[in-house]
JSON list of C-alpha atoms in Angstrom, two decimals:
[
{"chain": "A", "resi": 1173, "resn": "GLU", "atom": "CA", "xyz": [11.36, -40.30, -66.46]},
{"chain": "A", "resi": 1174, "resn": "GLU", "atom": "CA", "xyz": [9.29, -41.89, -63.72]},
{"chain": "A", "resi": 1175, "resn": "PHE", "atom": "CA", "xyz": [11.89, -44.62, -63.14]},
{"chain": "A", "resi": 1176, "resn": "ALA", "atom": "CA", "xyz": [14.81, -42.17, -63.17]},
{"chain": "A", "resi": 1177, "resn": "VAL", "atom": "CA", "xyz": [13.21, -39.82, -60.65]},
{"chain": "A", "resi": 1178, "resn": "LYS", "atom": "CA", "xyz": [12.25, -42.77, -58.46]},
{"chain": "A", "resi": 1179, "resn": "GLU", "atom": "CA", "xyz": [15.80, -44.12, -58.41]},
{"chain": "A", "resi": 1180, "resn": "ILE", "atom": "CA", "xyz": [17.26, -40.68, -57.71]},
{"chain": "A", "resi": 1181, "resn": "ARG", "atom": "CA", "xyz": [14.90, -40.39, -54.74]},
{"chain": "A", "resi": 1182, "resn": "VAL", "atom": "CA", "xyz": [16.16, -43.72, -53.38]},
{"chain": "A", "resi": 1183, "resn": "TRP", "atom": "CA", "xyz": [19.80, -42.77, -54.05]},
{"chain": "A", "resi": 1184, "resn": "THR", "atom": "CA", "xyz": [19.34, -39.41, -52.32]},
{"chain": "A", "resi": 1185, "resn": "ASN", "atom": "CA", "xyz": [17.64, -40.88, -49.24]},
{"chain": "A", "resi": 1186, "resn": "PHE", "atom": "CA", "xyz": [20.26, -43.61, -48.95]},
{"chain": "A", "resi": 1187, "resn": "HIS", "atom": "CA", "xyz": [23.20, -41.21, -48.97]},
{"chain": "A", "resi": 1188, "resn": "LYS", "atom": "CA", "xyz": [21.44, -38.69, -46.75]},
{"chain": "A", "resi": 1189, "resn": "TYR", "atom": "CA", "xyz": [20.88, -41.41, -44.14]},
{"chain": "A", "resi": 1190, "resn": "TRP", "atom": "CA", "xyz": [24.52, -42.44, -44.00]},
{"chain": "A", "resi": 1191, "resn": "LEU", "atom": "CA", "xyz": [25.84, -38.89, -44.01]},
{"chain": "A", "resi": 1192, "resn": "GLU", "atom": "CA", "xyz": [23.75, -38.21, -40.91]},
{"chain": "A", "resi": 1193, "resn": "GLN", "atom": "CA", "xyz": [25.21, -41.14, -38.95]},
{"chain": "A", "resi": 1194, "resn": "GLN", "atom": "CA", "xyz": [27.87, -40.39, -36.35]},
{"chain": "A", "resi": 1195, "resn": "ILE", "atom": "CA", "xyz": [30.18, -43.25, -37.28]},
{"chain": "A", "resi": 1196, "resn": "PRO", "atom": "CA", "xyz": [33.50, -43.41, -39.16]},
{"chain": "A", "resi": 1197, "resn": "ILE", "atom": "CA", "xyz": [32.74, -43.08, -42.88]},
{"chain": "A", "resi": 1198, "resn": "LEU", "atom": "CA", "xyz": [35.16, -42.96, -45.78]},
{"chain": "A", "resi": 1199, "resn": "LEU", "atom": "CA", "xyz": [33.84, -41.22, -48.88]},
{"chain": "A", "resi": 1200, "resn": "VAL", "atom": "CA", "xyz": [35.15, -42.83, -52.07]},
{"chain": "A", "resi": 1201, "resn": "ARG", "atom": "CA", "xyz": [33.90, -41.52, -55.40]},
{"chain": "A", "resi": 1202, "resn": "TYR", "atom": "CA", "xyz": [33.64, -43.55, -58.59]},
{"chain": "A", "resi": 1203, "resn": "GLU", "atom": "CA", "xyz": [35.21, -40.74, -60.60]},
{"chain": "A", "resi": 1204, "resn": "ASP", "atom": "CA", "xyz": [38.33, -40.82, -58.40]},
{"chain": "A", "resi": 1205, "resn": "LEU", "atom": "CA", "xyz": [38.50, -44.61, -58.33]},
{"chain": "A", "resi": 1206, "resn": "ILE", "atom": "CA", "xyz": [38.59, -45.15, -62.10]},
{"chain": "A", "resi": 1207, "resn": "ARG", "atom": "CA", "xyz": [41.17, -42.38, -62.63]},
{"chain": "A", "resi": 1208, "resn": "GLU", "atom": "CA", "xyz": [43.52, -43.26, -59.76]},
{"chain": "A", "resi": 1209, "resn": "PRO", "atom": "CA", "xyz": [42.60, -46.78, -58.54]},
{"chain": "A", "resi": 1210, "resn": "ALA", "atom": "CA", "xyz": [45.88, -47.42, -56.68]},
{"chain": "A", "resi": 1211, "resn": "LYS", "atom": "CA", "xyz": [45.74, -44.20, -54.67]},
{"chain": "A", "resi": 1212, "resn": "VAL", "atom": "CA", "xyz": [42.05, -44.61, -53.81]},
{"chain": "A", "resi": 1213, "resn": "MET", "atom": "CA", "xyz": [42.47, -48.24, -52.75]},
{"chain": "A", "resi": 1214, "resn": "SER", "atom": "CA", "xyz": [45.43, -47.26, -50.58]},
{"chain": "A", "resi": 1215, "resn": "ARG", "atom": "CA", "xyz": [43.14, -44.89, -48.69]},
{"chain": "A", "resi": 1216, "resn": "VAL", "atom": "CA", "xyz": [40.52, -47.64, -48.36]},
{"chain": "A", "resi": 1217, "resn": "VAL", "atom": "CA", "xyz": [43.07, -50.05, -46.87]},
{"chain": "A", "resi": 1218, "resn": "GLN", "atom": "CA", "xyz": [44.34, -47.38, -44.49]},
{"chain": "A", "resi": 1219, "resn": "PHE", "atom": "CA", "xyz": [40.80, -46.64, -43.33]},
{"chain": "A", "resi": 1220, "resn": "VAL", "atom": "CA", "xyz": [39.69, -50.26, -42.90]},
{"chain": "A", "resi": 1221, "resn": "LEU", "atom": "CA", "xyz": [42.86, -51.42, -41.13]},
{"chain": "A", "resi": 1222, "resn": "GLU", "atom": "CA", "xyz": [43.32, -48.14, -39.23]},
{"chain": "A", "resi": 1223, "resn": "ILE", "atom": "CA", "xyz": [46.96, -47.70, -40.24]},
{"chain": "A", "resi": 1224, "resn": "ASN", "atom": "CA", "xyz": [48.88, -44.54, -41.09]},
{"chain": "A", "resi": 1225, "resn": "ASP", "atom": "CA", "xyz": [51.90, -45.97, -42.91]},
{"chain": "A", "resi": 1226, "resn": "MET", "atom": "CA", "xyz": [51.11, -48.23, -45.87]},
{"chain": "A", "resi": 1227, "resn": "GLY", "atom": "CA", "xyz": [54.71, -49.24, -46.50]},
{"chain": "A", "resi": 1228, "resn": "SER", "atom": "CA", "xyz": [55.50, -51.54, -49.43]},
{"chain": "A", "resi": 1229, "resn": "PHE", "atom": "CA", "xyz": [53.51, -54.55, -48.20]},
{"chain": "A", "resi": 1230, "resn": "PHE", "atom": "CA", "xyz": [50.05, -53.23, -49.11]},
{"chain": "A", "resi": 1231, "resn": "GLY", "atom": "CA", "xyz": [51.17, -50.97, -51.96]},
{"chain": "A", "resi": 1232, "resn": "GLU", "atom": "CA", "xyz": [52.73, -53.85, -53.89]},
{"chain": "A", "resi": 1233, "resn": "ARG", "atom": "CA", "xyz": [49.63, -56.00, -53.48]},
{"chain": "A", "resi": 1234, "resn": "ILE", "atom": "CA", "xyz": [47.29, -53.23, -54.60]},
{"chain": "A", "resi": 1235, "resn": "ASP", "atom": "CA", "xyz": [49.41, -52.65, -57.71]},
{"chain": "A", "resi": 1236, "resn": "ARG", "atom": "CA", "xyz": [49.47, -56.36, -58.44]},
{"chain": "A", "resi": 1237, "resn": "CYS", "atom": "CA", "xyz": [45.69, -56.69, -58.14]},
{"chain": "A", "resi": 1238, "resn": "ILE", "atom": "CA", "xyz": [45.14, -53.76, -60.50]},
{"chain": "A", "resi": 1239, "resn": "LYS", "atom": "CA", "xyz": [47.60, -55.14, -63.07]},
{"chain": "A", "resi": 1240, "resn": "GLU", "atom": "CA", "xyz": [46.07, -58.62, -62.87]},
{"chain": "A", "resi": 1241, "resn": "GLN", "atom": "CA", "xyz": [42.61, -57.18, -63.41]},
{"chain": "A", "resi": 1242, "resn": "GLN", "atom": "CA", "xyz": [43.81, -55.21, -66.42]},
{"chain": "A", "resi": 1243, "resn": "GLU", "atom": "CA", "xyz": [45.40, -58.37, -67.86]},
{"chain": "A", "resi": 1244, "resn": "ILE", "atom": "CA", "xyz": [42.18, -60.37, -67.36]},
{"chain": "A", "resi": 1245, "resn": "GLU", "atom": "CA", "xyz": [40.21, -57.68, -69.19]},
{"chain": "A", "resi": 1246, "resn": "ARG", "atom": "CA", "xyz": [42.81, -57.58, -71.98]},
{"chain": "A", "resi": 1247, "resn": "LEU", "atom": "CA", "xyz": [42.52, -61.34, -72.52]},
{"chain": "A", "resi": 1248, "resn": "GLY", "atom": "CA", "xyz": [38.77, -61.00, -72.86]},
{"chain": "A", "resi": 1249, "resn": "SER", "atom": "CA", "xyz": [37.92, -63.69, -70.30]},
{"chain": "A", "resi": 1250, "resn": "TYR", "atom": "CA", "xyz": [36.04, -61.12, -68.26]},
{"chain": "A", "resi": 1251, "resn": "LYS", "atom": "CA", "xyz": [34.40, -57.98, -69.53]},
{"chain": "A", "resi": 1252, "resn": "PRO", "atom": "CA", "xyz": [32.96, -55.66, -66.88]},
{"chain": "A", "resi": 1253, "resn": "ARG", "atom": "CA", "xyz": [29.97, -53.51, -67.65]},
{"chain": "A", "resi": 1254, "resn": "SER", "atom": "CA", "xyz": [31.08, -50.54, -69.67]},
{"chain": "A", "resi": 1255, "resn": "GLY", "atom": "CA", "xyz": [31.21, -47.41, -67.58]},
{"chain": "A", "resi": 1256, "resn": "GLY", "atom": "CA", "xyz": [32.48, -43.89, -67.71]},
{"chain": "A", "resi": 1257, "resn": "ILE", "atom": "CA", "xyz": [32.15, -40.54, -66.03]},
{"chain": "A", "resi": 1258, "resn": "GLY", "atom": "CA", "xyz": [28.77, -38.96, -66.75]},
{"chain": "A", "resi": 1259, "resn": "LYS", "atom": "CA", "xyz": [27.71, -41.53, -69.38]},
{"chain": "A", "resi": 1260, "resn": "SER", "atom": "CA", "xyz": [24.30, -42.15, -67.82]},
{"chain": "A", "resi": 1261, "resn": "LEU", "atom": "CA", "xyz": [23.37, -38.60, -66.90]},
{"chain": "A", "resi": 1262, "resn": "ALA", "atom": "CA", "xyz": [24.45, -37.43, -70.34]},
{"chain": "A", "resi": 1263, "resn": "LYS", "atom": "CA", "xyz": [21.38, -39.19, -71.73]},
{"chain": "A", "resi": 1264, "resn": "TYR", "atom": "CA", "xyz": [18.95, -37.28, -69.49]},
{"chain": "A", "resi": 1265, "resn": "SER", "atom": "CA", "xyz": [17.03, -34.31, -70.81]},
{"chain": "A", "resi": 1266, "resn": "PRO", "atom": "CA", "xyz": [17.38, -30.88, -69.14]},
{"chain": "A", "resi": 1267, "resn": "GLU", "atom": "CA", "xyz": [13.78, -31.23, -67.95]},
{"chain": "A", "resi": 1268, "resn": "LEU", "atom": "CA", "xyz": [14.58, -34.52, -66.22]},
{"chain": "A", "resi": 1269, "resn": "ILE", "atom": "CA", "xyz": [17.67, -33.03, -64.59]},
{"chain": "A", "resi": 1270, "resn": "GLU", "atom": "CA", "xyz": [15.50, -30.27, -63.13]},
{"chain": "A", "resi": 1271, "resn": "LYS", "atom": "CA", "xyz": [13.10, -32.87, -61.71]},
{"chain": "A", "resi": 1272, "resn": "MET", "atom": "CA", "xyz": [16.05, -34.68, -60.13]},
{"chain": "A", "resi": 1273, "resn": "LYS", "atom": "CA", "xyz": [17.21, -31.45, -58.49]},
{"chain": "A", "resi": 1274, "resn": "ALA", "atom": "CA", "xyz": [13.78, -31.07, -56.93]},
{"chain": "A", "resi": 1275, "resn": "GLU", "atom": "CA", "xyz": [14.32, -34.40, -55.11]},
{"chain": "A", "resi": 1276, "resn": "GLY", "atom": "CA", "xyz": [17.25, -32.98, -53.12]},
{"chain": "A", "resi": 1277, "resn": "PHE", "atom": "CA", "xyz": [19.81, -34.43, -55.52]},
{"chain": "A", "resi": 1278, "resn": "GLU", "atom": "CA", "xyz": [21.94, -31.27, -55.64]},
{"chain": "A", "resi": 1279, "resn": "GLU", "atom": "CA", "xyz": [22.15, -31.06, -51.85]},
{"chain": "A", "resi": 1280, "resn": "ILE", "atom": "CA", "xyz": [23.68, -34.54, -51.64]},
{"chain": "A", "resi": 1281, "resn": "LEU", "atom": "CA", "xyz": [26.02, -33.87, -54.56]},
{"chain": "A", "resi": 1282, "resn": "GLU", "atom": "CA", "xyz": [27.31, -30.85, -52.67]},
{"chain": "A", "resi": 1283, "resn": "ALA", "atom": "CA", "xyz": [27.84, -32.95, -49.53]},
{"chain": "A", "resi": 1284, "resn": "LEU", "atom": "CA", "xyz": [29.79, -35.48, -51.61]},
{"chain": "A", "resi": 1285, "resn": "HIS", "atom": "CA", "xyz": [31.95, -32.66, -52.99]},
{"chain": "A", "resi": 1286, "resn": "TYR", "atom": "CA", "xyz": [30.63, -32.73, -56.53]},
{"chain": "A", "resi": 1287, "resn": "GLY", "atom": "CA", "xyz": [29.82, -29.02, -56.36]},
{"chain": "A", "resi": 1288, "resn": "ASP", "atom": "CA", "xyz": [27.89, -27.64, -59.33]},
{"chain": "A", "resi": 1289, "resn": "LEU", "atom": "CA", "xyz": [28.65, -30.65, -61.53]},
{"chain": "A", "resi": 1290, "resn": "LEU", "atom": "CA", "xyz": [25.12, -30.76, -62.96]},
{"chain": "A", "resi": 1291, "resn": "ASN", "atom": "CA", "xyz": [25.57, -27.28, -64.37]},
{"chain": "A", "resi": 1292, "resn": "LYS", "atom": "CA", "xyz": [28.69, -28.22, -66.35]},
{"chain": "A", "resi": 1293, "resn": "PRO", "atom": "CA", "xyz": [28.94, -30.00, -69.72]},
{"chain": "A", "resi": 1294, "resn": "VAL", "atom": "CA", "xyz": [29.45, -33.75, -69.34]},
{"chain": "A", "resi": 1295, "resn": "GLU", "atom": "CA", "xyz": [32.75, -33.44, -71.22]},
{"chain": "A", "resi": 1296, "resn": "GLU", "atom": "CA", "xyz": [34.15, -31.52, -68.23]},
{"chain": "A", "resi": 1297, "resn": "TRP", "atom": "CA", "xyz": [33.14, -34.05, -65.61]},
{"chain": "A", "resi": 1298, "resn": "SER", "atom": "CA", "xyz": [36.32, -36.08, -66.06]},
{"chain": "A", "resi": 1299, "resn": "LYS", "atom": "CA", "xyz": [38.23, -32.99, -64.89]},
{"chain": "A", "resi": 1300, "resn": "LEU", "atom": "CA", "xyz": [36.49, -33.09, -61.52]},
{"chain": "A", "resi": 1301, "resn": "PRO", "atom": "CA", "xyz": [39.07, -32.24, -58.82]},
{"chain": "A", "resi": 1302, "resn": "PHE", "atom": "CA", "xyz": [40.10, -35.23, -56.72]},
{"chain": "A", "resi": 1303, "resn": "LEU", "atom": "CA", "xyz": [39.06, -35.45, -53.12]},
{"chain": "A", "resi": 1304, "resn": "PRO", "atom": "CA", "xyz": [41.87, -34.57, -50.69]},
{"chain": "A", "resi": 1305, "resn": "GLU", "atom": "CA", "xyz": [44.15, -37.65, -50.56]},
{"chain": "A", "resi": 1306, "resn": "HIS", "atom": "CA", "xyz": [41.69, -39.30, -53.02]},
{"chain": "A", "resi": 1307, "resn": "ALA", "atom": "CA", "xyz": [39.09, -40.04, -50.32]},
{"chain": "A", "resi": 1308, "resn": "MET", "atom": "CA", "xyz": [37.47, -38.17, -47.47]},
{"chain": "A", "resi": 1309, "resn": "GLU", "atom": "CA", "xyz": [36.94, -39.44, -43.94]},
{"chain": "A", "resi": 1310, "resn": "PHE", "atom": "CA", "xyz": [34.04, -38.31, -41.78]},
{"chain": "A", "resi": 1311, "resn": "GLU", "atom": "CA", "xyz": [34.83, -38.36, -38.08]},
{"chain": "A", "resi": 1312, "resn": "SER", "atom": "CA", "xyz": [32.75, -40.28, -35.55]},
{"chain": "A", "resi": 1313, "resn": "SER", "atom": "CA", "xyz": [31.28, -39.24, -32.22]},
{"chain": "A", "resi": 1314, "resn": "GLN", "atom": "CA", "xyz": [30.16, -42.76, -31.28]},
{"chain": "A", "resi": 1315, "resn": "ASP", "atom": "CA", "xyz": [31.41, -46.31, -31.71]},
{"chain": "A", "resi": 1316, "resn": "PHE", "atom": "CA", "xyz": [28.32, -48.06, -33.02]},
{"chain": "A", "resi": 1317, "resn": "ILE", "atom": "CA", "xyz": [25.16, -47.68, -35.06]},
{"chain": "A", "resi": 1318, "resn": "VAL", "atom": "CA", "xyz": [21.85, -49.55, -35.03]},
{"chain": "A", "resi": 1319, "resn": "VAL", "atom": "CA", "xyz": [20.80, -50.43, -38.58]},
{"chain": "A", "resi": 1320, "resn": "ASN", "atom": "CA", "xyz": [17.61, -51.76, -40.17]},
{"chain": "A", "resi": 1321, "resn": "GLN", "atom": "CA", "xyz": [15.42, -49.50, -38.08]},
{"chain": "A", "resi": 1322, "resn": "GLY", "atom": "CA", "xyz": [13.36, -46.44, -38.99]},
{"chain": "A", "resi": 1323, "resn": "ASN", "atom": "CA", "xyz": [12.33, -45.41, -42.50]},
{"chain": "A", "resi": 1324, "resn": "LEU", "atom": "CA", "xyz": [13.42, -47.38, -45.54]},
{"chain": "A", "resi": 1325, "resn": "SER", "atom": "CA", "xyz": [15.21, -45.77, -48.47]},
{"chain": "A", "resi": 1326, "resn": "ARG", "atom": "CA", "xyz": [13.08, -47.78, -50.88]},
{"chain": "A", "resi": 1327, "resn": "THR", "atom": "CA", "xyz": [9.45, -47.83, -49.78]},
{"chain": "A", "resi": 1328, "resn": "GLU", "atom": "CA", "xyz": [6.58, -49.36, -51.73]},
{"chain": "A", "resi": 1329, "resn": "LYS", "atom": "CA", "xyz": [6.22, -46.03, -53.55]},
{"chain": "A", "resi": 1330, "resn": "GLU", "atom": "CA", "xyz": [9.79, -46.28, -54.87]},
{"chain": "A", "resi": 1331, "resn": "SER", "atom": "CA", "xyz": [9.57, -49.97, -55.84]},
{"chain": "A", "resi": 1332, "resn": "THR", "atom": "CA", "xyz": [9.80, -50.81, -59.52]},
{"chain": "A", "resi": 1333, "resn": "LYS", "atom": "CA", "xyz": [8.30, -54.08, -60.76]},
{"chain": "A", "resi": 1334, "resn": "TRP", "atom": "CA", "xyz": [11.13, -54.88, -63.13]},
{"chain": "A", "resi": 1335, "resn": "GLY", "atom": "CA", "xyz": [9.57, -58.12, -64.32]},
{"chain": "A", "resi": 1336, "resn": "MET", "atom": "CA", "xyz": [6.56, -56.20, -65.62]},
{"chain": "A", "resi": 1337, "resn": "VAL", "atom": "CA", "xyz": [8.81, -53.54, -67.18]},
{"chain": "A", "resi": 1338, "resn": "LYS", "atom": "CA", "xyz": [10.88, -56.19, -69.01]},
{"chain": "A", "resi": 1339, "resn": "LYS", "atom": "CA", "xyz": [7.73, -57.81, -70.39]},
{"chain": "A", "resi": 1340, "resn": "GLU", "atom": "CA", "xyz": [6.37, -54.44, -71.58]},
{"chain": "A", "resi": 1341, "resn": "LEU", "atom": "CA", "xyz": [9.66, -53.73, -73.36]},
{"chain": "A", "resi": 1342, "resn": "GLY", "atom": "CA", "xyz": [9.67, -57.16, -74.97]},
{"chain": "A", "resi": 1343, "resn": "ILE", "atom": "CA", "xyz": [12.91, -58.18, -73.23]},
{"chain": "A", "resi": 1344, "resn": "ILE", "atom": "CA", "xyz": [11.28, -61.32, -71.83]},
{"chain": "A", "resi": 1345, "resn": "GLY", "atom": "CA", "xyz": [8.19, -63.26, -72.76]},
{"chain": "A", "resi": 1346, "resn": "GLU", "atom": "CA", "xyz": [5.00, -63.64, -70.79]},
{"chain": "A", "resi": 1347, "resn": "GLN", "atom": "CA", "xyz": [6.71, -66.40, -68.82]},
{"chain": "A", "resi": 1348, "resn": "CYS", "atom": "CA", "xyz": [10.26, -65.53, -67.84]},
{"chain": "A", "resi": 1349, "resn": "ASN", "atom": "CA", "xyz": [12.75, -67.76, -66.05]},
{"chain": "A", "resi": 1350, "resn": "CYS", "atom": "CA", "xyz": [12.35, -66.27, -62.57]},
{"chain": "A", "resi": 1351, "resn": "ALA", "atom": "CA", "xyz": [11.39, -68.47, -59.61]},
{"chain": "A", "resi": 1352, "resn": "GLN", "atom": "CA", "xyz": [7.96, -66.87, -59.49]},
{"chain": "A", "resi": 1353, "resn": "CYS", "atom": "CA", "xyz": [7.13, -67.75, -63.10]},
{"chain": "A", "resi": 1354, "resn": "LYS", "atom": "CA", "xyz": [8.45, -71.28, -62.67]},
{"chain": "A", "resi": 1355, "resn": "ALA", "atom": "CA", "xyz": [6.19, -71.71, -59.66]},
{"chain": "A", "resi": 1356, "resn": "LYS", "atom": "CA", "xyz": [3.33, -70.22, -61.65]},
{"chain": "A", "resi": 1357, "resn": "CYS", "atom": "CA", "xyz": [3.78, -72.92, -64.27]},
{"chain": "A", "resi": 1358, "resn": "ALA", "atom": "CA", "xyz": [3.42, -75.47, -61.48]},
{"chain": "A", "resi": 1359, "resn": "GLY", "atom": "CA", "xyz": [0.21, -73.78, -60.36]},
{"chain": "A", "resi": 1360, "resn": "LYS", "atom": "CA", "xyz": [1.40, -72.38, -57.02]},
{"chain": "A", "resi": 1361, "resn": "ASP", "atom": "CA", "xyz": [4.15, -70.29, -55.48]},
{"chain": "A", "resi": 1362, "resn": "ASP", "atom": "CA", "xyz": [6.90, -71.50, -53.16]},
{"chain": "A", "resi": 1363, "resn": "LYS", "atom": "CA", "xyz": [4.57, -71.04, -50.19]},
{"chain": "A", "resi": 1364, "resn": "GLY", "atom": "CA", "xyz": [1.79, -72.99, -51.79]},
{"chain": "A", "resi": 1365, "resn": "GLU", "atom": "CA", "xyz": [-0.32, -69.87, -52.16]},
{"chain": "A", "resi": 1366, "resn": "SER", "atom": "CA", "xyz": [-2.04, -68.43, -55.21]},
{"chain": "A", "resi": 1367, "resn": "ASN", "atom": "CA", "xyz": [0.32, -66.64, -57.59]},
{"chain": "A", "resi": 1368, "resn": "LYS", "atom": "CA", "xyz": [0.52, -62.95, -58.37]},
{"chain": "A", "resi": 1369, "resn": "GLU", "atom": "CA", "xyz": [1.47, -61.61, -61.77]},
{"chain": "A", "resi": 1370, "resn": "CYS", "atom": "CA", "xyz": [5.11, -62.20, -62.74]},
{"chain": "A", "resi": 1371, "resn": "GLY", "atom": "CA", "xyz": [7.31, -59.32, -61.63]},
{"chain": "A", "resi": 1372, "resn": "GLU", "atom": "CA", "xyz": [5.15, -58.03, -58.79]},
{"chain": "A", "resi": 1373, "resn": "GLU", "atom": "CA", "xyz": [7.64, -59.05, -56.11]},
{"chain": "A", "resi": 1374, "resn": "ASP", "atom": "CA", "xyz": [10.98, -58.62, -57.86]},
{"chain": "A", "resi": 1375, "resn": "SER", "atom": "CA", "xyz": [11.50, -54.90, -57.29]},
{"chain": "A", "resi": 1376, "resn": "ASN", "atom": "CA", "xyz": [14.96, -55.39, -55.76]},
{"chain": "A", "resi": 1377, "resn": "GLU", "atom": "CA", "xyz": [16.60, -57.19, -58.72]}
]
């Protein structure tokens, strides 16, 4: 539960930050993308290229890319990570969901037009109404934004030492194959300084 709440806090802060910026933003939701990929990608192309009429030029290329991807997956040469609407949250207990709500999760869901999704059975999530025109654009009042300043979404408090977690779960041995462990075997890190425990600096894997 600790990891889930921590990641929800990061996710919430990240989206809250961008929703507060006065720059052009196009909201694209995963649930819309996997149900209607061609329509969603058409909106993305329109937004990025600032065009109103897609015509056949872009539409044909979007359709071709989608069909080629489906063919690659069918042949088995590439298998993306299995996904699905609500598959992850379906594993969370009601108590954990309540803790997530306390982190401001519901407020952001509302802003992203998910409504009261958390209060519905997971089986109904695939019936989530599409965004208008399959994406939603937020207007801008300025032409630029300064990034990498101010508070971070993931502070030290929200960092997870995944190397340590993997060792505790038995996924990797005491010495994994990360650069830090390799340096540890050599007796020093890449800066020539004394080594910390494996996994202490890999929170952003």
